[in-house]
Tab-separated table of C-alpha atoms and ligand atoms in Angstrom:
chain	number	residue	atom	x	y	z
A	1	UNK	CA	0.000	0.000	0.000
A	2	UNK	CA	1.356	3.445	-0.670
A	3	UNK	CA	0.324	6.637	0.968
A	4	UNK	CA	0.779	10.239	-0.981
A	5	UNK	CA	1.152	13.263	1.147
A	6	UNK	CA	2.780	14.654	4.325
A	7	UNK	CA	1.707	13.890	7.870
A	8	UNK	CA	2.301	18.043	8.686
A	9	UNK	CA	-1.394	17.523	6.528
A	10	UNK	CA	-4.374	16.841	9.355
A	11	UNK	CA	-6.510	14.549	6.552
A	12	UNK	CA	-2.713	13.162	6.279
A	13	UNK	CA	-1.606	12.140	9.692
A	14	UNK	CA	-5.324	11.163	10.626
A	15	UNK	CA	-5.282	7.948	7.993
A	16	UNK	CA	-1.574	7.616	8.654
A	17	UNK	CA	-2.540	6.996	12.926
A	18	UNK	CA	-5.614	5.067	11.480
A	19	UNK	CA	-3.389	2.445	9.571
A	20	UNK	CA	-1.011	2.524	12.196
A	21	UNK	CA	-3.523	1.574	14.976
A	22	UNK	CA	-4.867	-0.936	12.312
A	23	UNK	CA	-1.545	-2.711	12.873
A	24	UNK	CA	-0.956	-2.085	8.946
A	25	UNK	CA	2.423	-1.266	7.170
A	26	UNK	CA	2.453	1.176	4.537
A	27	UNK	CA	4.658	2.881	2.237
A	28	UNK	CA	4.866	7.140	2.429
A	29	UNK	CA	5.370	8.757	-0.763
A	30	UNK	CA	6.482	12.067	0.092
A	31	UNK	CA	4.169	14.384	-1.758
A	32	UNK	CA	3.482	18.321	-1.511
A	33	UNK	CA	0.774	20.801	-2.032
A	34	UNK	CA	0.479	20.662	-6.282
A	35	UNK	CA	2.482	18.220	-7.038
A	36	UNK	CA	1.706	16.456	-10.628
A	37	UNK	CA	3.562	13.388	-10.065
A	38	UNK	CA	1.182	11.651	-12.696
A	39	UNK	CA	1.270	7.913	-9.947
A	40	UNK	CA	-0.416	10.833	-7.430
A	41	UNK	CA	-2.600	12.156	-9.650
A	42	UNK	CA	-3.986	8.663	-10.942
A	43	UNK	CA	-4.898	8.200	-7.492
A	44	UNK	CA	-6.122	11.798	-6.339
A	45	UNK	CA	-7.118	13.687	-9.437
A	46	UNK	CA	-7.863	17.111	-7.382
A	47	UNK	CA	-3.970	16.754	-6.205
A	48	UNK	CA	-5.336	16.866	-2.714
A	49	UNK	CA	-3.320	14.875	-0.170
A	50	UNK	CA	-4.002	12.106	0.911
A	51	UNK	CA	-3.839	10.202	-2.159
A	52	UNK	CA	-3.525	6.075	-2.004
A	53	UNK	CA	-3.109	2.851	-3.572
A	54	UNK	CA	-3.462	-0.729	-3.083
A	55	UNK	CA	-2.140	-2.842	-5.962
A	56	UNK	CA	-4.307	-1.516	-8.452
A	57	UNK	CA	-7.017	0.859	-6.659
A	58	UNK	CA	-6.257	3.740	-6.841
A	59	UNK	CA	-8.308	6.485	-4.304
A	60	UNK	CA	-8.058	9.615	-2.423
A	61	UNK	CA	-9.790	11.205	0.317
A	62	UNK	CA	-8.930	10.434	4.347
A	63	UNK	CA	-12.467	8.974	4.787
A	64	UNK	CA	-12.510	7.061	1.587
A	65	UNK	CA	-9.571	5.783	2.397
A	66	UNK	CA	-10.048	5.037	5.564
A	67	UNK	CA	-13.669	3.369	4.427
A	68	UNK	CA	-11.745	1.078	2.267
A	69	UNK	CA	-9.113	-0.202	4.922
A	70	UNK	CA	-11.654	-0.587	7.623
A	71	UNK	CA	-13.533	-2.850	5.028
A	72	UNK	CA	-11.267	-4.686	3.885
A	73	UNK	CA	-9.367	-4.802	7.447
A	74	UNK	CA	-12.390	-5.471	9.811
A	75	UNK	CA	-10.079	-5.486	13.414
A	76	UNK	CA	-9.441	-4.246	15.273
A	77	UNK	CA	-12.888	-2.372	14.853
A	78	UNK	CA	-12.135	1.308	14.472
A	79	UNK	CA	-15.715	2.200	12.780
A	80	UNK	CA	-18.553	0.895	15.062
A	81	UNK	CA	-21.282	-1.310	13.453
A	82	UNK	CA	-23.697	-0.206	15.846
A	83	UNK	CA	-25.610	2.380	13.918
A	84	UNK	CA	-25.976	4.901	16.981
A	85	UNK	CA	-21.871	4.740	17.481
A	86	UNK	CA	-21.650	4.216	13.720
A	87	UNK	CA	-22.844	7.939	13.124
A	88	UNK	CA	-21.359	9.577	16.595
A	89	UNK	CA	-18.041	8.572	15.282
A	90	UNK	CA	-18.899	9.543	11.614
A	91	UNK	CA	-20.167	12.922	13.326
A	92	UNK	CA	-16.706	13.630	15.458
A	93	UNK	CA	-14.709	13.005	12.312
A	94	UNK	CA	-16.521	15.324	10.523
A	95	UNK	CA	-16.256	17.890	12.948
A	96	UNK	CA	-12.677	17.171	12.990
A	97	UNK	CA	-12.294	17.262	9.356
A	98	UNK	CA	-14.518	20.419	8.230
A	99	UNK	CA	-15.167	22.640	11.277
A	100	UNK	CA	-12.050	22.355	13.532
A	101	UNK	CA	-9.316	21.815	10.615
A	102	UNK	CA	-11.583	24.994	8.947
A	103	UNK	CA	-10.065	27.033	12.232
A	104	UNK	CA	-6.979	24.926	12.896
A	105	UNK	CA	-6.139	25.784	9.483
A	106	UNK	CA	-6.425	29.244	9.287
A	107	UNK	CA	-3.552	29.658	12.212
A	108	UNK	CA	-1.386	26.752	10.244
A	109	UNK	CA	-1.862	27.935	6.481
A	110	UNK	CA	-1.297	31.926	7.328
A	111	UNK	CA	1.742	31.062	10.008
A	112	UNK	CA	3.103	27.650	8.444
A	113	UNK	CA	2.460	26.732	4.867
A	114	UNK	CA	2.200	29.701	3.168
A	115	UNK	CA	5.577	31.475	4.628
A	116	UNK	CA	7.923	28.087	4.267
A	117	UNK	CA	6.310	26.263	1.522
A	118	UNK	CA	4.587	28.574	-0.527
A	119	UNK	CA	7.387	31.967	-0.464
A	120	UNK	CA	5.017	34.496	0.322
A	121	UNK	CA	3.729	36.100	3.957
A	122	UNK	CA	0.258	34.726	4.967
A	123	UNK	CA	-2.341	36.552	5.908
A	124	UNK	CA	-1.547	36.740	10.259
A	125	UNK	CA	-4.987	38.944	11.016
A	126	UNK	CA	-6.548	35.591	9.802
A	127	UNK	CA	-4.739	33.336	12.061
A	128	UNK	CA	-4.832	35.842	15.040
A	129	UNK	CA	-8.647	36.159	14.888
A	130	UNK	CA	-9.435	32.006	13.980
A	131	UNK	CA	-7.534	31.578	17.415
A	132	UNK	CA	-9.288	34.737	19.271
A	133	UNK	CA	-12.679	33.836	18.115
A	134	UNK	CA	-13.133	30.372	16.055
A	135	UNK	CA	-10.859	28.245	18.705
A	136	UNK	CA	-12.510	28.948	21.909
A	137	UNK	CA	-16.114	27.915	21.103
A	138	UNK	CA	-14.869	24.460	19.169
A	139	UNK	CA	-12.592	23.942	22.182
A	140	UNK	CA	-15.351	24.159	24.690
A	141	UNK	CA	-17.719	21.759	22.193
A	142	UNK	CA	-15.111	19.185	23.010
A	143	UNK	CA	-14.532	19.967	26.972
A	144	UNK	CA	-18.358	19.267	26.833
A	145	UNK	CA	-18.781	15.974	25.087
A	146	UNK	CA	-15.965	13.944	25.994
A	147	UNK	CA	-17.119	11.275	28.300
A	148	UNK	CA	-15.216	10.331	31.547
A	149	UNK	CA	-13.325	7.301	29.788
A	150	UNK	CA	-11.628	9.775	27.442
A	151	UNK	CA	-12.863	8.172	24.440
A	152	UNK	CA	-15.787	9.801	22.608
A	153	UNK	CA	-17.297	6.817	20.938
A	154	UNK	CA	-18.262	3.673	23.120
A	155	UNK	CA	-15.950	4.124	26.219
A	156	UNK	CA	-12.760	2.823	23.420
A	157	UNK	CA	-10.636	3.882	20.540
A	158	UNK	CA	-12.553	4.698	17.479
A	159	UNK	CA	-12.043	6.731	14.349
A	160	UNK	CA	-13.358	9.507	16.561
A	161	UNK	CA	-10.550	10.064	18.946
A	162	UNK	CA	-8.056	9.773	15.918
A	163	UNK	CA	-9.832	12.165	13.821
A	164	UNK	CA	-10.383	14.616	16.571
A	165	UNK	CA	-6.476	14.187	17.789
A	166	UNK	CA	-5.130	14.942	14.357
A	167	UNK	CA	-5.990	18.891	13.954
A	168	UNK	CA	-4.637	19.889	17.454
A	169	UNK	CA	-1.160	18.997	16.151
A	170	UNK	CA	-0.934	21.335	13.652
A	171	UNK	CA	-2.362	23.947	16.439
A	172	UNK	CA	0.605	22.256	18.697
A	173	UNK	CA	3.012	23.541	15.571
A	174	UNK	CA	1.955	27.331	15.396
A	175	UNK	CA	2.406	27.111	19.555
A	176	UNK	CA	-1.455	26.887	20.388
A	177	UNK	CA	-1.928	24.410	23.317
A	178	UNK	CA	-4.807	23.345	25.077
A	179	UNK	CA	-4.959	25.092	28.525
A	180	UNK	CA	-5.503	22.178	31.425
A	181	UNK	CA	-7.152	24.377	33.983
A	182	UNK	CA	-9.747	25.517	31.681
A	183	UNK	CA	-10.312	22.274	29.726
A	184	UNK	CA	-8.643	19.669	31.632
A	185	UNK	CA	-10.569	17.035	30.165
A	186	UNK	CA	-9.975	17.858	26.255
A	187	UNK	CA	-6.240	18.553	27.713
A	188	UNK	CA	-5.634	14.906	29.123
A	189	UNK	CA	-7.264	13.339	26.378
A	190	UNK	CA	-4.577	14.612	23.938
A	191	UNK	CA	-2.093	13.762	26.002
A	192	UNK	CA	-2.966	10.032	25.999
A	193	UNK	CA	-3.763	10.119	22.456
A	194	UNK	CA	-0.448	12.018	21.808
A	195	UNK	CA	1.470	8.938	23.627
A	196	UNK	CA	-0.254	6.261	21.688
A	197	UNK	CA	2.983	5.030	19.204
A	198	UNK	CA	0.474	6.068	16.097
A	199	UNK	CA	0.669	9.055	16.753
A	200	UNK	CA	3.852	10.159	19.031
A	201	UNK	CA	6.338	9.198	16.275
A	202	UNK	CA	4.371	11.057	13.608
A	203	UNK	CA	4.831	14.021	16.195
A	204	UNK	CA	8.329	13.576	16.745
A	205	UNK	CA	9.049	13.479	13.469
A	206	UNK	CA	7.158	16.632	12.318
A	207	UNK	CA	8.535	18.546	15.476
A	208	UNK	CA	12.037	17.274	13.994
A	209	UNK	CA	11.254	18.804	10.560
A	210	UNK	CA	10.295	21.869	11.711
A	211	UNK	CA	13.820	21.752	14.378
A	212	UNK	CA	12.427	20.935	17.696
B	1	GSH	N1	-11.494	15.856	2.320
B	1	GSH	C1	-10.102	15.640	1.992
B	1	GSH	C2	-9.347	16.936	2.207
B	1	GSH	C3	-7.905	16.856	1.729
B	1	GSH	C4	-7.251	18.209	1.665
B	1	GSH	O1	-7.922	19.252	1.513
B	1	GSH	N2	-5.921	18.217	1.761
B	1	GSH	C5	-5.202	19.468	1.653
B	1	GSH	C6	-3.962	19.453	2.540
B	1	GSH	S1	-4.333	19.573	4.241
B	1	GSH	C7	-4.727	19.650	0.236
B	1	GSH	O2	-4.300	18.709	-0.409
B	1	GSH	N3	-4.779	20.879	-0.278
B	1	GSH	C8	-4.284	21.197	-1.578
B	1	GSH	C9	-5.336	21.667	-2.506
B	1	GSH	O3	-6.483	21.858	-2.059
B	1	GSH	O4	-5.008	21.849	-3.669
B	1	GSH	C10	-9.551	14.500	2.859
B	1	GSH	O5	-10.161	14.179	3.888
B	1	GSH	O6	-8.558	13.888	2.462
């Protein structure tokens, strides 16, 4: 199996934990923002990362892709069948995916991608005001929901807690932390997710790249 991208991407790192805790090897092509590299392309024809491939299928998309390996890899279970967990987890990785990488974003594009890959300043009002006034609100969402086992989806590790781990890296990268006296909760959840080997050598790695 081959993986396009970078794990600095949130859609990125999210499949890359979700093979990992799958117990599945795969192979990272090292792929940036535009690249034409036709073998990318064939699999993710908008040249959005991630792009995939296993023998000859050929997809993109972090959900499809992670659709297709959950299928095809049943355990452990990382999608529940149940259809009330089914959608909760569906929901959290949606949030993840559109609303809180929509904020998380803002701060990482403006401060990150567009002054070191992309040549030219980013636009810092942006970032300051996603973090003054988009941040808070999705931070307290999560404070709110996450049950007392520190899993958000049936008391264990689903798609949910990697999806919703994945964005708070790249806020970890432009220095935005979660603050333990106000959402202690939220704040020890990442911690333990953070340890899990999925994701802590994706994070050392990154932090390594950018010289930390
Ligand atoms: N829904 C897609 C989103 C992928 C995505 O937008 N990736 C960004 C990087 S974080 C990208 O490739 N952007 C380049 C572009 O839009 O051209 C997924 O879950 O994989």
């Amino acid at each position: 199996m081959i993986l396009f991208g970078s794990s600095l991407s949130p859609f990125v790192r999210k499949t890359l934990a979700f093979i990992s805790e799958k117990g599945l090897q795969v192979e990272i092509k090292p792929t940036g923002l535009g690249s034409t590299d036709p073998q990318f392309r064939e699999a993710s024809p908008f040249g959005k990362i991630p792009g995939f491939r296993d023998g000859d299928f050929a997809i993109s998309d972090s959900t499809a892709i992670i659709t297709y390996l959950e299928a095809k890899y049943p355990e452990p279970a990382l999608l529940p069948l149940e259809p009330k967990s089914r959608a909760r987890t569906i929901w959290y990785e949606e949030f993840a995916d559109t609303i809180l990488t929509a904020a998380a974003g803002k701060l990482f594009f403006n401060r990150v991608v567009a002054p070191r890959f992309l040549g030219r300043e980013g636009d810092l009002e942006a970032a300051d005001k996603a973090e003054k006034e988009e941040l808070p609100p999705l931070f307290d969402y999560i404070e709110g929901v996450i049950p007392a086992s520190g899993h958000f989806v049936d008391d264990r590790l689903t798609l949910a807690d990697i999806a919703l781990t994945s964005p708070f890296v790249n806020l970890m990268h432009v220095g935005v932390e979660v603050d333990a006296n106000s959402h202690p909760k939220t704040a020890a959840f990442l911690q333990t997710m953070l340890a899990r080997p999925s994701f802590a050598q994706l994070v050392s790695q990154e932090k390594a790249f950018f010289g930390g």
